[in-house]
Structures are given as structure tokens and as C-alpha cells.
Short mmCIF file of C-alpha atoms and ligand atoms in Angstrom, two decimals:
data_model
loop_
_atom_site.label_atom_id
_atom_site.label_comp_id
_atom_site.label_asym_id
_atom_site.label_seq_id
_atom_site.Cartn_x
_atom_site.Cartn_y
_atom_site.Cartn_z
CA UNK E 1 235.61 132.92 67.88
CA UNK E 2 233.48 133.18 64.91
CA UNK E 3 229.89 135.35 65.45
CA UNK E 4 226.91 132.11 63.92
CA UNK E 5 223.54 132.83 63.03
CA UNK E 6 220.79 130.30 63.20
CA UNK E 7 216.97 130.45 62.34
CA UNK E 8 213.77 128.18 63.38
CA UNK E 9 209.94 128.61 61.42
CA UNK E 10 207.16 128.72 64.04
CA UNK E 11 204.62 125.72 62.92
CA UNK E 12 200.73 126.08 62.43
CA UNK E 13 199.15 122.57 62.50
CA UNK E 14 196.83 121.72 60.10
CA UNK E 15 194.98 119.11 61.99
CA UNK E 16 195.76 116.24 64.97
CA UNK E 17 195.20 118.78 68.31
CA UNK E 18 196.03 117.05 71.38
CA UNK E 19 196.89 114.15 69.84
CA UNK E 20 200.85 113.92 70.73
CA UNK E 21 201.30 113.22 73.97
CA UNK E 22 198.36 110.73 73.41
CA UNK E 23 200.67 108.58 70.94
CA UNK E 24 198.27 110.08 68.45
CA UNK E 25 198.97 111.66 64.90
CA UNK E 26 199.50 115.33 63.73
CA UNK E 27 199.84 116.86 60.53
CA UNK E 28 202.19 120.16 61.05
CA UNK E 29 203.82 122.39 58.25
CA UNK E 30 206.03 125.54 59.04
CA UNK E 31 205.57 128.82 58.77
CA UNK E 32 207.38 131.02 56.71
CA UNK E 33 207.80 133.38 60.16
CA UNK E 34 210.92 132.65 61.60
CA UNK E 35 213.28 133.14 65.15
CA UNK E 36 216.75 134.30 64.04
CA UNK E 37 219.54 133.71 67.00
CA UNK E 38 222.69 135.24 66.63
CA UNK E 39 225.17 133.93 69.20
CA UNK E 40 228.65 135.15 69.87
CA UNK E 41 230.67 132.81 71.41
CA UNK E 42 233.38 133.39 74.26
CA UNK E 43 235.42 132.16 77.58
CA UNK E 44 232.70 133.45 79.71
CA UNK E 45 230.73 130.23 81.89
CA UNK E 46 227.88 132.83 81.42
CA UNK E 47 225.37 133.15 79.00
CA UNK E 48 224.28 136.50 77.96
CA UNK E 49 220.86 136.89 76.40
CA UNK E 50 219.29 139.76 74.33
CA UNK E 51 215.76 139.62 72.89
CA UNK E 52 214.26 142.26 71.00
CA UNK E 53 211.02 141.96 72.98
CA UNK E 54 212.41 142.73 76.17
CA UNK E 55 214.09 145.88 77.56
CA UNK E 56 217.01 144.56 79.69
CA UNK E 57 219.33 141.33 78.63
CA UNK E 58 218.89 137.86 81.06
CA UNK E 59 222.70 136.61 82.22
CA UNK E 60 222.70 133.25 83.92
CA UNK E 61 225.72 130.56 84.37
CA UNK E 62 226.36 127.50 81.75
CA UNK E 63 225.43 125.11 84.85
CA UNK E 64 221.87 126.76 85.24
CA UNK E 65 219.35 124.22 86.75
CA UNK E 66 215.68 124.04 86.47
CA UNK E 67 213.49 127.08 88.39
CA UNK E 68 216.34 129.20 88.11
CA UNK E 69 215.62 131.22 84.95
CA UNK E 70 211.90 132.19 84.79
CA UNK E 71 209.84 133.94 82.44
CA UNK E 72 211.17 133.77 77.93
CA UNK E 73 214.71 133.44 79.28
CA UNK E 74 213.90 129.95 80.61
CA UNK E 75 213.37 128.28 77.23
CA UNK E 76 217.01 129.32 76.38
CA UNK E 77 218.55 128.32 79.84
CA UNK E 78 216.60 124.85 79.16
CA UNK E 79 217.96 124.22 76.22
CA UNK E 80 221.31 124.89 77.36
CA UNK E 81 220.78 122.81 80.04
CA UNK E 82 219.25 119.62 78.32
CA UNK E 83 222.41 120.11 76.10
CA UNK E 84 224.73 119.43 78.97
CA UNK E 85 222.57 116.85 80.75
CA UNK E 86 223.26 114.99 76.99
CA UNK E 87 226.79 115.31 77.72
CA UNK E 88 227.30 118.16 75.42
CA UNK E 89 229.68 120.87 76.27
CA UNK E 90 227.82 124.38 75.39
CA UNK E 91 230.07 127.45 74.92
CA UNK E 92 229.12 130.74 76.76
CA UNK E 93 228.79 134.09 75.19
CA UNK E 94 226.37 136.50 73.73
CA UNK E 95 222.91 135.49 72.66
CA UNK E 96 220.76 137.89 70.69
CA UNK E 97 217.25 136.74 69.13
CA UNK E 98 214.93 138.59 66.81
CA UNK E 99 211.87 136.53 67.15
CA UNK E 100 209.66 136.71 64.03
CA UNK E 101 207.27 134.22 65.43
CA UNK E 102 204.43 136.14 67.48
CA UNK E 103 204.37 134.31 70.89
CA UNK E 104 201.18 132.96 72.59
CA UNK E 105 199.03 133.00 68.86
CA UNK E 106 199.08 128.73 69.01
CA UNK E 107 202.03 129.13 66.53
CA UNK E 108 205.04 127.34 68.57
CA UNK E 109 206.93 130.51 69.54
CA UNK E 110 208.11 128.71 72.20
CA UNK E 111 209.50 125.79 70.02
CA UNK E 112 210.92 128.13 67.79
CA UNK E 113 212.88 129.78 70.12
CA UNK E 114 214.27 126.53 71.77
CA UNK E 115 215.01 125.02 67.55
CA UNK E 116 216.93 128.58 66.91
CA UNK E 117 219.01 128.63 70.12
CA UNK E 118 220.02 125.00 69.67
CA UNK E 119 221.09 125.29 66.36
CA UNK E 120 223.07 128.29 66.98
CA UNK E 121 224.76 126.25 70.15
CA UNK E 122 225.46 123.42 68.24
CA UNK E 123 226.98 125.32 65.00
CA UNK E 124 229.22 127.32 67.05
CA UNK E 125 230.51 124.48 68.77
CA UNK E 126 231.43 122.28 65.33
CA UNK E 127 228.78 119.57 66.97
CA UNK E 128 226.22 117.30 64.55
CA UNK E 129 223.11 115.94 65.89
CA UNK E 130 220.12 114.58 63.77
CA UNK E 131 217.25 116.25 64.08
CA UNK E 132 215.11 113.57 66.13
CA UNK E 133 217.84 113.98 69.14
CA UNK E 134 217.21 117.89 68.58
CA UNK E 135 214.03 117.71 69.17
CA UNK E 136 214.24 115.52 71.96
CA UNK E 137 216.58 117.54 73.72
CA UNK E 138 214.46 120.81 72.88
CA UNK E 139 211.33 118.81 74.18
CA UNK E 140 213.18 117.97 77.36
CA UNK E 141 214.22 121.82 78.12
CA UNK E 142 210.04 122.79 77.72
CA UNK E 143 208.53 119.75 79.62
CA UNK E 144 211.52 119.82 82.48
CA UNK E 145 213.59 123.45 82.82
CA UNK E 146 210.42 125.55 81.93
CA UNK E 147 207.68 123.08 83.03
CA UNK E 148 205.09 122.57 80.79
CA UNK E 149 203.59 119.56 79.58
CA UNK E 150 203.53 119.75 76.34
CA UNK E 151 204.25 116.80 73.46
CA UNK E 152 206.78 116.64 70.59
CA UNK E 153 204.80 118.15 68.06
CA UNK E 154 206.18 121.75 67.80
CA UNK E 155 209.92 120.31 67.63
CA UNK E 156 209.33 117.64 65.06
CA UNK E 157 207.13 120.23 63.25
CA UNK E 158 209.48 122.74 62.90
CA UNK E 159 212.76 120.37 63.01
CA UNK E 160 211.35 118.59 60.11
CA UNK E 161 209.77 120.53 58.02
CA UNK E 162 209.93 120.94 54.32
CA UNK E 163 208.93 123.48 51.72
CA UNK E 164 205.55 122.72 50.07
CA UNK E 165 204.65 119.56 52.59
CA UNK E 166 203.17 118.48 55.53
CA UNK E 167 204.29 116.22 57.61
CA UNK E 168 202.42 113.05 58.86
CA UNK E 169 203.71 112.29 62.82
CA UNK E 170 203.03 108.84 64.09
CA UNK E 171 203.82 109.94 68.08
CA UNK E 172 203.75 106.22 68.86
CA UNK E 173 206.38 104.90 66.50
CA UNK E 174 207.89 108.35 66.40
CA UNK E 175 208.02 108.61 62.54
CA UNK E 176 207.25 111.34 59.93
CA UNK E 177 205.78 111.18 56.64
CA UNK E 178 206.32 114.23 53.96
CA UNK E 179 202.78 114.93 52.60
CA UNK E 180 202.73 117.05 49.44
CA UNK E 181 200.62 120.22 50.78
CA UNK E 182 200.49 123.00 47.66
CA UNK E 183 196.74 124.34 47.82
CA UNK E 184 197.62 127.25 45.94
CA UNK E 185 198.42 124.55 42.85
CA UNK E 186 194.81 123.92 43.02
CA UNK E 187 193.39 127.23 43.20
CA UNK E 188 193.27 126.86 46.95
CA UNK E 189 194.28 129.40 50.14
CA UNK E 190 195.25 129.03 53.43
CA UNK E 191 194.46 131.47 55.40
CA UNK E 192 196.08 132.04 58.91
CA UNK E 193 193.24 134.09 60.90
CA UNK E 194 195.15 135.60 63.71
CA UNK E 195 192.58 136.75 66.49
CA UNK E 196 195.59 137.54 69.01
CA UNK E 197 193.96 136.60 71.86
CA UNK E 198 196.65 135.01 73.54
CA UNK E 199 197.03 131.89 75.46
CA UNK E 200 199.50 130.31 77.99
CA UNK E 201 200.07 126.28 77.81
CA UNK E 202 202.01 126.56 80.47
CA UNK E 203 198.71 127.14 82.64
CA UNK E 204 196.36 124.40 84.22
CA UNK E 205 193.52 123.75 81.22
CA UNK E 206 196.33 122.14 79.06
CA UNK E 207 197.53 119.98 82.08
CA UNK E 208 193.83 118.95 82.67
CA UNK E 209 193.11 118.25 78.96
CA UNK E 210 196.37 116.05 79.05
CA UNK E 211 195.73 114.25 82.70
CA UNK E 212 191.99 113.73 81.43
CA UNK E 213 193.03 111.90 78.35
CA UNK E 214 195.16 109.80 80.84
CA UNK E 215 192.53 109.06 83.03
CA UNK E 216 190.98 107.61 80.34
CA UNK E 217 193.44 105.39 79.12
CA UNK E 218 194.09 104.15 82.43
CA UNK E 219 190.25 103.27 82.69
CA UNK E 220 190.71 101.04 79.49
CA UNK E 221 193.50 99.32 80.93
CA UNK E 222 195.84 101.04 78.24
CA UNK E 223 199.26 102.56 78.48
CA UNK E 224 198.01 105.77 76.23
CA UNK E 225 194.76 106.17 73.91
CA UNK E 226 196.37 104.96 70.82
CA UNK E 227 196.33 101.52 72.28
CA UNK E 228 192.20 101.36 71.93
CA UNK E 229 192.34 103.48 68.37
CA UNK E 230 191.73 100.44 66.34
CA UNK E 231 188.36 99.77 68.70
CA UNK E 232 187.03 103.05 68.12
CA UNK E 233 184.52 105.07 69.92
CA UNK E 234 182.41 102.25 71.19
CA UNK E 235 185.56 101.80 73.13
CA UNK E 236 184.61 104.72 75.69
CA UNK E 237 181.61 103.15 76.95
CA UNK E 238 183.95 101.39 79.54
CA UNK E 239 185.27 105.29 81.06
CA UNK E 240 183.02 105.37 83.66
CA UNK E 241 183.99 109.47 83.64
CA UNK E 242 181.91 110.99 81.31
CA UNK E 243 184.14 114.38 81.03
CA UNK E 244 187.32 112.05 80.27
CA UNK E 245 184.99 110.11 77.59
CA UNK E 246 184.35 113.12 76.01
CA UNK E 247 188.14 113.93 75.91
CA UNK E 248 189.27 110.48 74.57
CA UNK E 249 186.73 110.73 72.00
CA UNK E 250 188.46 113.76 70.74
CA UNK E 251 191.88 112.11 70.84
CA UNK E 252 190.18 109.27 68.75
CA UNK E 253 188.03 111.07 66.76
CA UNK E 254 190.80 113.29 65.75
CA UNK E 255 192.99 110.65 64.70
CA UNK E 256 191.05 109.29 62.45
CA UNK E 257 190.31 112.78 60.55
CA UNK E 258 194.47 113.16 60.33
CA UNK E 259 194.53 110.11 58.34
CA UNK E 260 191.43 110.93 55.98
CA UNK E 261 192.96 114.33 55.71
CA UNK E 262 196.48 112.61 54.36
CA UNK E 263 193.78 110.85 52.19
CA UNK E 264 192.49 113.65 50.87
CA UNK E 265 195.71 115.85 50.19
CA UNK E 266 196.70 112.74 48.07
CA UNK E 267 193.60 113.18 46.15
CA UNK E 268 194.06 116.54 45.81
CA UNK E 269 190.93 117.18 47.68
CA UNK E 270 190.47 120.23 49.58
CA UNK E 271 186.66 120.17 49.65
CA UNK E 272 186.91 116.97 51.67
CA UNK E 273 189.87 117.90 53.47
CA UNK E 274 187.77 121.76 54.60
CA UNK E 275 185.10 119.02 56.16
CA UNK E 276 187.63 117.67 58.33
CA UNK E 277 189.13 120.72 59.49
CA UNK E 278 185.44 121.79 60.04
CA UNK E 279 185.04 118.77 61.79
CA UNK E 280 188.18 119.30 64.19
CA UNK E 281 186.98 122.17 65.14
CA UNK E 282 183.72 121.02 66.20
CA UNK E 283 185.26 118.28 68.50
CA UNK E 284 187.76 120.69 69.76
CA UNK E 285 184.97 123.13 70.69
CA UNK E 286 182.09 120.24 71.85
CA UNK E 287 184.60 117.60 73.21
CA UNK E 288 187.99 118.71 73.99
CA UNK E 289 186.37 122.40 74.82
CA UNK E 290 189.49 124.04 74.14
CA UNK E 291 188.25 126.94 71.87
CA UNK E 292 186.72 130.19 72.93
CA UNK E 293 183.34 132.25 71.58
CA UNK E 294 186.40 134.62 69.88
CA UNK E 295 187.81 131.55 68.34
CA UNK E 296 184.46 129.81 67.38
CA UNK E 297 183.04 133.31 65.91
CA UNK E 298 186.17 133.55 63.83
CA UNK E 299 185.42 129.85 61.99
CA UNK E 300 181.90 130.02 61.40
CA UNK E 301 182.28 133.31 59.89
CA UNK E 302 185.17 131.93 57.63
CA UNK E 303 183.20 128.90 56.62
CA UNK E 304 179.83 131.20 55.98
CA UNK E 305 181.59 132.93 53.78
CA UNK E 306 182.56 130.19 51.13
CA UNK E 307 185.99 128.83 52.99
CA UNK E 308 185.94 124.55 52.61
CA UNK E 309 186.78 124.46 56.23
CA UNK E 310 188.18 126.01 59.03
CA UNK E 311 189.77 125.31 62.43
CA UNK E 312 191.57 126.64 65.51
CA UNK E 313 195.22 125.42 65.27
CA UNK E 314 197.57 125.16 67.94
CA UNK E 315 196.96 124.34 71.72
CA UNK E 316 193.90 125.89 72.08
CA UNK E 317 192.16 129.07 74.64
CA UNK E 318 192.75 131.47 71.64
CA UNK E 319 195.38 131.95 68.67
CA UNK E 320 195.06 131.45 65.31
CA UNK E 321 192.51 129.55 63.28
CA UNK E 322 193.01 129.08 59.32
CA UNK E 323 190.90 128.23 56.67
CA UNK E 324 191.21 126.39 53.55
CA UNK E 325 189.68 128.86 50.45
CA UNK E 326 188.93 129.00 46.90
CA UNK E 327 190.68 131.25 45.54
CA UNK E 328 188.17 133.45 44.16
CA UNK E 329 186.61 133.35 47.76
CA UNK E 330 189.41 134.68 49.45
CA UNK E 331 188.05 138.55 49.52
CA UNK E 332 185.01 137.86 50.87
CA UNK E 333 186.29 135.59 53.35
CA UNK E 334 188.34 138.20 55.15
CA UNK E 335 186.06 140.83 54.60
CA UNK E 336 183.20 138.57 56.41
CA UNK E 337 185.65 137.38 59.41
CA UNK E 338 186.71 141.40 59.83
CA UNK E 339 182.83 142.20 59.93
CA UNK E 340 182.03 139.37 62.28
CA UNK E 341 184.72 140.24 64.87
CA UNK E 342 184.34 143.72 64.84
CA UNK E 343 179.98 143.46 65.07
CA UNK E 344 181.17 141.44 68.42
CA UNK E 345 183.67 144.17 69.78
CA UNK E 346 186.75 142.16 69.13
CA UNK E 347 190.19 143.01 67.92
CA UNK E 348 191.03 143.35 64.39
CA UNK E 349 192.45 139.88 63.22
CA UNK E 350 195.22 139.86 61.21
CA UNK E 351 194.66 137.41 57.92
CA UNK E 352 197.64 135.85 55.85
CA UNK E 353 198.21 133.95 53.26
CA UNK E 354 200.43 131.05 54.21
CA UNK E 355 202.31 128.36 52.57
CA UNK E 356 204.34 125.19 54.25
CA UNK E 357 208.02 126.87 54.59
CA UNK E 358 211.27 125.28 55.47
CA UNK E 359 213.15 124.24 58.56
CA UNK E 360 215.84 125.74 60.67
CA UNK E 361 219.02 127.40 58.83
CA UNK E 362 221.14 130.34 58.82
CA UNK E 363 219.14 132.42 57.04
CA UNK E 364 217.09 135.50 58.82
CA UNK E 365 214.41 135.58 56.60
CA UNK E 366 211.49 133.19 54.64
C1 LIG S 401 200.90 122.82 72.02
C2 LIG S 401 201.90 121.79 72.49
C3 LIG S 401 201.95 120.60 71.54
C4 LIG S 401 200.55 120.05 71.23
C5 LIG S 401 199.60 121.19 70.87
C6 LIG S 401 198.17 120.72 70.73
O1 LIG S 401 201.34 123.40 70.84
O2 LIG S 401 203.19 122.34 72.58
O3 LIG S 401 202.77 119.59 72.08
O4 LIG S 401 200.06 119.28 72.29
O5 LIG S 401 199.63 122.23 71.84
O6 LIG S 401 198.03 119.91 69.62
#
């Protein structure tokens, strides 16, 4: 049998946090990093798995069920899994994965992974499936072999994506949008401000955030948040629960900035569209209260320093943040975010330029 490669890009969003799983919108692109999987397939109802960030390969049968892989290995088991539970038969054999997405930085590692591994299952096995039933079946593996409650985001993010665009996610109607999204056309950066200070979703805060925002709907009398977008704010007066007001007005708040943000990319303007990633942040730090005094430090300095905006992407409690910046602004940017983080005793950040890449392939690099 025939040795298939497959790659996935990690995804940085560029605004719409905590917005998925609230029927919200979200405006991802990809990364140029990407998870290669190379899978040799054979007669074995085992699956062997090698990663190059850990010492000793995971071996588990085909007909694996949920809590019994643990730790990166799960998000391969669970996609295995969620393949059969489709009615798909999955070969066994010899996984190996080079991950070139860094994992806990808010950049979809995780997703990544789960994208790669699928697409290397399906191409060895000759099977077709479009990319909405991928990312279902990837989404199912996270929420219910590894357990965490995240939304669709990462999968359509990176199971979507297109060089050079965005794409516009409308979690209630479960649509996509391609957004052109070329700054550097314009004389404009993005800059992806790694502080790596890592995160876990898998932890309680992003189960609170997400039962919070629940709450809340339920105190409206609506199946999710999106239901009461079109009343606004003024809405939230009827959530008795102040803390699950201030969550919901994120959700709405945020909403409303992805859609002035597809505005703006339209127009071509990044000045307007660095206020609304400005003004994500703000709500993510003052009303969602996912960001950290690392994270926080990291944007102000950014937008001190000349940047049109700047914001924490990802699930929050660390990561990355990027910036939208002139071009001629770019030096003193970084050299202003390095002095800032260093003053306050934290680690070096790494800074990159970044530009929306493509979705999963064969290939094993950008
Ligand atoms: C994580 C989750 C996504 C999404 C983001 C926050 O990346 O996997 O589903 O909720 O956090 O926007």
C-alpha cells in the first residue's frame, strides 16, 4: 500500500472571538505554518502514531472509544473514531506528524492536527468528502473523543481557507464568504506577536465563558445569542446576571465589529479596520476577560507605537496577538513590543510577518 502525505495550516483569526458556538460570525485566514502527516497504511487494526514532539510513539486499536487515548494522541484517535462512527472504514498503519503549527499559542494546533490526519485517512483510503462534513467530523473528534467545548471555527478556518482571503463564517446558517485580505497591497503588515504564554481550552475558563453566554440566552428566552443580535445591546437589560450581561455583550458587540471589519477590507480600509481590532480587544479584555496583563501589555505597546490596531487572537488566557501596520512602522513596532515585554520581565516574543495561506494538501511546506 502506497506511503500518502497530507498537510493542514494552523488559522489566526482576525476578529469574531467567542462568537461560534454563539451562532455568531468569525473572520479566520490560515497561516502559512502547517501540520504535515505522513501515514503508511497496512493490515494492522492498530494505529501507530509518531510525533516529532514526543519521545515514544502512541499505538491504540481502529475501534478506540472516547477516554481511552489521552494527552496529543487523543485528537488523532478522535478523528479516527468520528470517521467510523460516520460509517467510514479507516485503514490502520503508521502515522508520523511533523507539526509546524506551535501548539497552545491560540493558533488551532489542535485543529490542524485533526485537518492533517483526516486528510491523510481519507486519501489513503480512495474516499471523497467535502470539506463541511470534514470539518464536522474533525469538530466531533475535539468536542466528544478529546472533550473540549470548542466551536467550528478552527475546522472551517483551516478547511476553507484560501490564499490572499479571509473568510466570513455565518455559524448560524453555517456559510462562508471569501473576503479579499492583501494588506501588504496597501502598504499594510500583519504582524503575528507571539508572547508564548500558553493556554489550554480544554480547561474550565473556556467552558465558563461558553456556559455564561448560554445563560444568557436562556434568560432572553433565545435558543443562542444570535437570536437577540438584531435588538442589540439594550437587549441585555433583561439578564438579570450581570457577569453573563457582560459576556453577551461581547458576543454582540463582537459581531457587529466582524461585519464593519468585512466593510472595511472592502474599502480597503485598514485604519478603520485597526479600530476594530483595537476595539475587540478591549471587549475581550473588559467584557469577555479572556486576555492576560502579558497579552494586554503586548497590544498597547503595538498600538503606541504607530500599529492601526491590535488584538489577541485565538481562544484567549495567552497566545498570540497581531497587529495591523504601516509599513514604514513596522521597525518600530517590534522594537517597542520587545522593549515593553522585556521592561516587564517577560519572554522574548517572537514577531512575523504573516499573510492568509492556503488549505490542507500534500505539500509539507507554505
Ligand atoms: C478556540 C476554539 C474556537 C473558538 C475560539 C475563540 O480556538 O477552538 O472554536 O471558540 O477559541 O474564538
Amino acid at each position: 500500500m502506497t506511503v500518502v502525505r497530507h498537510s493542514a495550516p494552523g488559522r489566526v483569526n482576525l476578529i469574531g472571538e467567542h462568537t461560534d458556538y454563539n451562532q455568531g460570525f468569525a473572520l479566520p485566514i490560515a497561516l502559512p505554518a502547517r501540520t504535515v502527516v505522513t501515514f503508511a497504511p497496512s493490515d494492522s487494526a492498530e494505529m501507530t502514531v509518531h510525533s516529532d514532539r514526543a519521545q515514544a510513539p502512541e499505538r491504540f486499536p481502529l475501534d478506540t472509544t472516547p477516554g481511552a487515548v489521552t494527552g496529543w494522541a487523543a485528537y488523532v484517535a478522535g478523528v479516527i473514531w468520528a470517521l467510523r462512527r460516520a460509517g467510514h472504514q479507516v485503514p490502520g498503519g503508521t502515522l508520523t506528524i511533523s507539526g509546524g503549527v506551535e501548539m497552545g499559542a491560540g493558533l488551532a494546533s489542535s485543529a490542524a492536527l485533526e485537518c492533517a490526519v483526516l486528510g491523510a485517512l481519507l486519501r489513503a483510503g480512495g474516499l471523497r468528502l467535502d470539506p463541511m462534513e470534514q470539518a464536522r467530523i474533525a469538530h466531533r473528534a475535539e468536542n466528544e473523543y478529546v472533550g473540549a467545548p470548542t466551536g467550528l471555527m478552527d475546522q472551517l478556518a483551516i478547511l476553507f481557507a484560501q490564499p490572499r482571503r479571509a473568510q466570513l463564517i455565518d455559524f448560524c446558517h453555517l456559510t462562508l464568504r471569501p473576503v479579499t485580505f492583501d494588506p501588504d497591497a496597501h502598504g499594510v503588515t500583519l504582524l503575528l506577536i507571539n508572547s508564548h504564554a500558553t493556554h489550554r481550552h480544554a480547561g474550565g475558563e473556556y467552558a465558563e465563558r461558553r456556559a455564561s453566554c448560554e445563560r444568557a440566552a436562556t434568560a432572553l428566552g433565545a435558543a443562542s445569542l444570535r437570536d437577540v443580535q438584531h435588538r442589540g445591546e439594550a437587549a441585555l437589560a433583561e439578564v438579570a446576571d450581570p457577569g453573563a450581561a457582560r459576556r453577551a455583550r461581547h458576543v454582540l458587540t463582537e459581531n457587529r465589529r466582524v461585519l464593519d471589519t468585512v466593510e472595511a477590507l472592502q474599502a480597503n480600509d485598514f485604519a478603520a479596520a485597526g479600530r476594530l481590532f483595537t476595539a475587540s480587544h478591549t471587549s475581550m479584555r473588559d467584557d469577555f476577560e479572556i486576555t492576560t496583563g502579558h497579552i494586554d501589555l503586548i497590544a498597547e505597546a503595538a498600538t503606541d507605537a504607530g500599529a492601526l490596531g491590535a488584538r489577541m487572537t485565538g481562544g484567549g488566557f495567552g497566545g498570540c496577538v497581531i497587529a495591523l501596520v504601516p509599513a514604514p512602522r513596522r521597525a518600530a513596532v517590534e522594537a517597542e513590543v520587545r522593549r515593553r515585554v522585556g521592561e516587564a520581565g517577560y519572554r522574548e516574543p517572537t514577531i512575523t510577518h504573516i499573510t492568509a495561506g492556503d488549505g490542507p494538501g500534500d505539500r509539507a511546506t507554505p
